[in-house]
mmCIF file of C-alpha atoms in Angstrom:
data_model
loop_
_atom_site.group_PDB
_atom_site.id
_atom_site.type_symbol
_atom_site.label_atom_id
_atom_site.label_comp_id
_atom_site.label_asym_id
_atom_site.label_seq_id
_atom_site.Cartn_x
_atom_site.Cartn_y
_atom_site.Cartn_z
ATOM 1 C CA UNK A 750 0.000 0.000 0.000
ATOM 2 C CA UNK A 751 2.937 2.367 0.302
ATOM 3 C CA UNK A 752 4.592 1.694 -2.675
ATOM 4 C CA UNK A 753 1.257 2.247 -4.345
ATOM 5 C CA UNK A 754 0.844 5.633 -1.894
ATOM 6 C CA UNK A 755 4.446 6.175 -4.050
ATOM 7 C CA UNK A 756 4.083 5.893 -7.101
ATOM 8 C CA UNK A 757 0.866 7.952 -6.954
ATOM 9 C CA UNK A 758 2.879 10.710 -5.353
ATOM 10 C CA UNK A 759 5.685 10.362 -8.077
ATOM 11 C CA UNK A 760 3.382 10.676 -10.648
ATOM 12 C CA UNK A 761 1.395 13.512 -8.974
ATOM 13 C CA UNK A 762 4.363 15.566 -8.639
ATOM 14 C CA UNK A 763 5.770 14.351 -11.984
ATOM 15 C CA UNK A 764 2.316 16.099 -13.798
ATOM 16 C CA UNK A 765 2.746 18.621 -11.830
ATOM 17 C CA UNK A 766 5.866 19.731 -13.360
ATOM 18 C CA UNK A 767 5.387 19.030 -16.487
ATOM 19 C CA UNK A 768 1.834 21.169 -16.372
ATOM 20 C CA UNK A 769 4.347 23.648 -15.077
ATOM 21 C CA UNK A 770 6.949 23.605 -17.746
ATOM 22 C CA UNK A 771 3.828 23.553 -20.308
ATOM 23 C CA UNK A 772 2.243 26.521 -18.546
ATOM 24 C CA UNK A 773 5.287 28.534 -18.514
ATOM 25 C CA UNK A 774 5.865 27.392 -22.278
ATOM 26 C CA UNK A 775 2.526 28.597 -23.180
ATOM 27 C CA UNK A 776 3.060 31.776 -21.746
ATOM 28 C CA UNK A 777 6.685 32.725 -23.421
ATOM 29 C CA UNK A 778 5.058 31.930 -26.710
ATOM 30 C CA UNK A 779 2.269 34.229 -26.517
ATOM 31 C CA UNK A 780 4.862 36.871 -24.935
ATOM 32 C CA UNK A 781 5.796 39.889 -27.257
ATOM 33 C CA UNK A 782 9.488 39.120 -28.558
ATOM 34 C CA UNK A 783 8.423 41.052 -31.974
ATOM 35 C CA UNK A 784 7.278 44.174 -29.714
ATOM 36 C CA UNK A 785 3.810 43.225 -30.620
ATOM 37 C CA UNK A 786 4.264 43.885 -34.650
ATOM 38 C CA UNK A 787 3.114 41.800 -37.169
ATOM 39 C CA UNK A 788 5.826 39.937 -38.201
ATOM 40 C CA UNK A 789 5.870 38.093 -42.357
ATOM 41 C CA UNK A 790 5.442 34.681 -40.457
ATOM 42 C CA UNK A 791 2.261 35.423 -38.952
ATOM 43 C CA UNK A 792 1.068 37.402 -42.776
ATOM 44 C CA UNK A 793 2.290 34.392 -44.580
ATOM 45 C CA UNK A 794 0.964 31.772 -42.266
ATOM 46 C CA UNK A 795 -2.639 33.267 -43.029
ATOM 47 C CA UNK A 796 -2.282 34.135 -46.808
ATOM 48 C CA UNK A 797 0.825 32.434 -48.157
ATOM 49 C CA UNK A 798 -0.044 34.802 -51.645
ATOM 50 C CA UNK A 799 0.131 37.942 -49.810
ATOM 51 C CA UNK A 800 1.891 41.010 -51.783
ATOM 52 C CA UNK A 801 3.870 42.150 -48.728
ATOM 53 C CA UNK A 802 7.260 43.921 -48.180
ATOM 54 C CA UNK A 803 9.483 44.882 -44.889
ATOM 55 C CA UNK A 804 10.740 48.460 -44.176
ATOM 56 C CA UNK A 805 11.935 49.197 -40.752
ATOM 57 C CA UNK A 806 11.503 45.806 -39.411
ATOM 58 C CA UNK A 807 7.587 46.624 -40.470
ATOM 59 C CA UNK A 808 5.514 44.947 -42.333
ATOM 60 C CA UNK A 809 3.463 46.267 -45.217
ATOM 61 C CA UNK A 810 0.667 44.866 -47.175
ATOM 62 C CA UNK A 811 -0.438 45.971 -50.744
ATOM 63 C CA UNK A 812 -3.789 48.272 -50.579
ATOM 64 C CA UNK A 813 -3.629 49.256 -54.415
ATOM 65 C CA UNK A 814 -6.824 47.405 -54.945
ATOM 66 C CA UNK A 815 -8.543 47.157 -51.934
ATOM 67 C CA UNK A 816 -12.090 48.969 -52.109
ATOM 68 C CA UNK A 817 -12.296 51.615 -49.612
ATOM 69 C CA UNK A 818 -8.530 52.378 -50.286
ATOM 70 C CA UNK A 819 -8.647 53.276 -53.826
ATOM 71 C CA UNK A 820 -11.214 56.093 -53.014
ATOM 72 C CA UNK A 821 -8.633 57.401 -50.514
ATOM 73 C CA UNK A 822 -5.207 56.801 -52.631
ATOM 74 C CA UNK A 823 -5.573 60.317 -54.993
ATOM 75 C CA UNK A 824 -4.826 62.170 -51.569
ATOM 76 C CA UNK A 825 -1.110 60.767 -50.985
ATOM 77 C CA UNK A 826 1.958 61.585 -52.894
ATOM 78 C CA UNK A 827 5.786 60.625 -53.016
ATOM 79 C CA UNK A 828 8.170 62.085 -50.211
ATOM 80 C CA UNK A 829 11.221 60.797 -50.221
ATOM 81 C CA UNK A 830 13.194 57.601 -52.397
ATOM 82 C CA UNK A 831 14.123 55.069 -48.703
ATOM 83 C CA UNK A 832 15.042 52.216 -51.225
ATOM 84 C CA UNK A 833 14.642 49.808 -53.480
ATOM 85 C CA UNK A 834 13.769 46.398 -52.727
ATOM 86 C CA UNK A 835 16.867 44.086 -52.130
ATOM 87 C CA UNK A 836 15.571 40.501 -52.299
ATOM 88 C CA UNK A 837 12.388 38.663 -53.225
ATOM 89 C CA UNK A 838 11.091 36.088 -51.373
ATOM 90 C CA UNK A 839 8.014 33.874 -49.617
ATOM 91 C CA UNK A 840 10.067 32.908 -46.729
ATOM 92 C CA UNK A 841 9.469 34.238 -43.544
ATOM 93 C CA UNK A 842 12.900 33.150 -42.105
ATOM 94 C CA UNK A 843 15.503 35.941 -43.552
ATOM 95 C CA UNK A 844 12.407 38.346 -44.321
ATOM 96 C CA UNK A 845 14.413 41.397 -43.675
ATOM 97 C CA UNK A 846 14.349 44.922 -44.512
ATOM 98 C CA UNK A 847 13.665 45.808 -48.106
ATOM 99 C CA UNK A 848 12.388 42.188 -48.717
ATOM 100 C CA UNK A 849 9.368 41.631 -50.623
ATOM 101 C CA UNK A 850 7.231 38.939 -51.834
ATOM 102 C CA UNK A 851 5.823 40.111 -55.196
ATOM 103 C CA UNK A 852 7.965 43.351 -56.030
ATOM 104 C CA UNK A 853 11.093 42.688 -58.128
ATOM 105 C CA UNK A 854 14.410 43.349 -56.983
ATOM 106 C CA UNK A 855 15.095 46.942 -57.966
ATOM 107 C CA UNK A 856 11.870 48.196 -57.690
ATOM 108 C CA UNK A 857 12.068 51.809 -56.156
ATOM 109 C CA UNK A 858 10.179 52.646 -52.859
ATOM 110 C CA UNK A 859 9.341 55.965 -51.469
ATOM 111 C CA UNK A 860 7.706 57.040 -48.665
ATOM 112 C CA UNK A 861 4.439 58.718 -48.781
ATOM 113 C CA UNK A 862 2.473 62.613 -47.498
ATOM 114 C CA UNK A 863 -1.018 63.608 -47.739
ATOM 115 C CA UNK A 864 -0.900 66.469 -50.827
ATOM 116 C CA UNK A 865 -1.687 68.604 -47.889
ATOM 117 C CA UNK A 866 0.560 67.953 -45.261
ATOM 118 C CA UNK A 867 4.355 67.239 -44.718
ATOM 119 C CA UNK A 868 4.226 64.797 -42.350
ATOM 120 C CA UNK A 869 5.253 61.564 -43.458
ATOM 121 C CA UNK A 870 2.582 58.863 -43.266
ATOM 122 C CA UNK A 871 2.388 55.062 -42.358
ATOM 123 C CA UNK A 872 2.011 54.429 -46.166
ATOM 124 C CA UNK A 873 4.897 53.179 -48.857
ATOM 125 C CA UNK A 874 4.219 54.411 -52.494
ATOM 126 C CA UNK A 875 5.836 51.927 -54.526
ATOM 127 C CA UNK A 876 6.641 52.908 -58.649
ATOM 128 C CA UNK A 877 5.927 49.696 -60.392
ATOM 129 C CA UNK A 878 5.491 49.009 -64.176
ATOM 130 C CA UNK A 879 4.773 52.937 -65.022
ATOM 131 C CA UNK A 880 2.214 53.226 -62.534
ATOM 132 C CA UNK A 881 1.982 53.075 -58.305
ATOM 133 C CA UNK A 882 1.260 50.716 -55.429
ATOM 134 C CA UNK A 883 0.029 51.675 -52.432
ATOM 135 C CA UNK A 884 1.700 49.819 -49.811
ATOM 136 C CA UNK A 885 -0.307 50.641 -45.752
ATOM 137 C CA UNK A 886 1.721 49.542 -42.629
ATOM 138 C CA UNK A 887 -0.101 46.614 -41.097
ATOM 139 C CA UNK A 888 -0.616 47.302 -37.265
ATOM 140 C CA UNK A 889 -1.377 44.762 -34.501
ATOM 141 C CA UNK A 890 -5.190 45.147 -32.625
#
């Protein structure tokens, strides 16, 4: 009866860790390591086609097309060349700065101002085949 008494207590304490080491586990992984931004993992993992690029360690989604967007676009305009994009891929590991998923290498990036205001906005302006894409900062919430 004490050997069962034992083994019980083994195993008790046993689960008890390892719920523990689970809980803990469970709570790093939900911690913010990427100070809460979106990251191209978590983008990719939902729409592996997503036209996406990096700038700042943010990421940035293509709104060209997107409904309510393209009544809005007419009201932002070029500021200032930050780059072209440096590599093209659909990998989330090494998705770095100036990394894109659709955009060629080369392709020229600028930020972006409302026509009436200087102040620079959360919106990349990207010059593509003659024309524009409207890249908008994706934000976490």
């Amino acid at each position: 009866m004490i050997r069962i008494n034992k083994l019980i207590t083994i195993n008790k304490t046993f689960f008890n860790i390892l719920f523990t080491i689970f809980s803990l586990m469970l709570i790093a992984g939900c911690g913010v390591a990427d100070d809460g931004k979106i990251t191209a993992r978590d983008v990719l993992k939902q729409n592996s086609d997503a036209d996406i690029l990096m700038y700042k360690g943010r990421i940035y989604s293509n709104m060209t097309e997107v409904e309510w967007f393209e009544q809005k676009n007419e009201q932002y305009i070029k500021y200032n060349l930050i780059g072209e994009i440096e590599k093209q891929s659909t990998n989330s590991i090494g998705f770095n700065d100036m990394t894109a998923t659709k955009l060629p290498v080369g392709t020229k990036v600028h930020s972006s101002r409302e026509v009436d205001n200087d102040k620079e906005l959360g919106i990349l302006i990207v010059e593509f085949e003659g024309g524009y894409l409207y890249y908008m900062q994706l934000l976490e919430g």
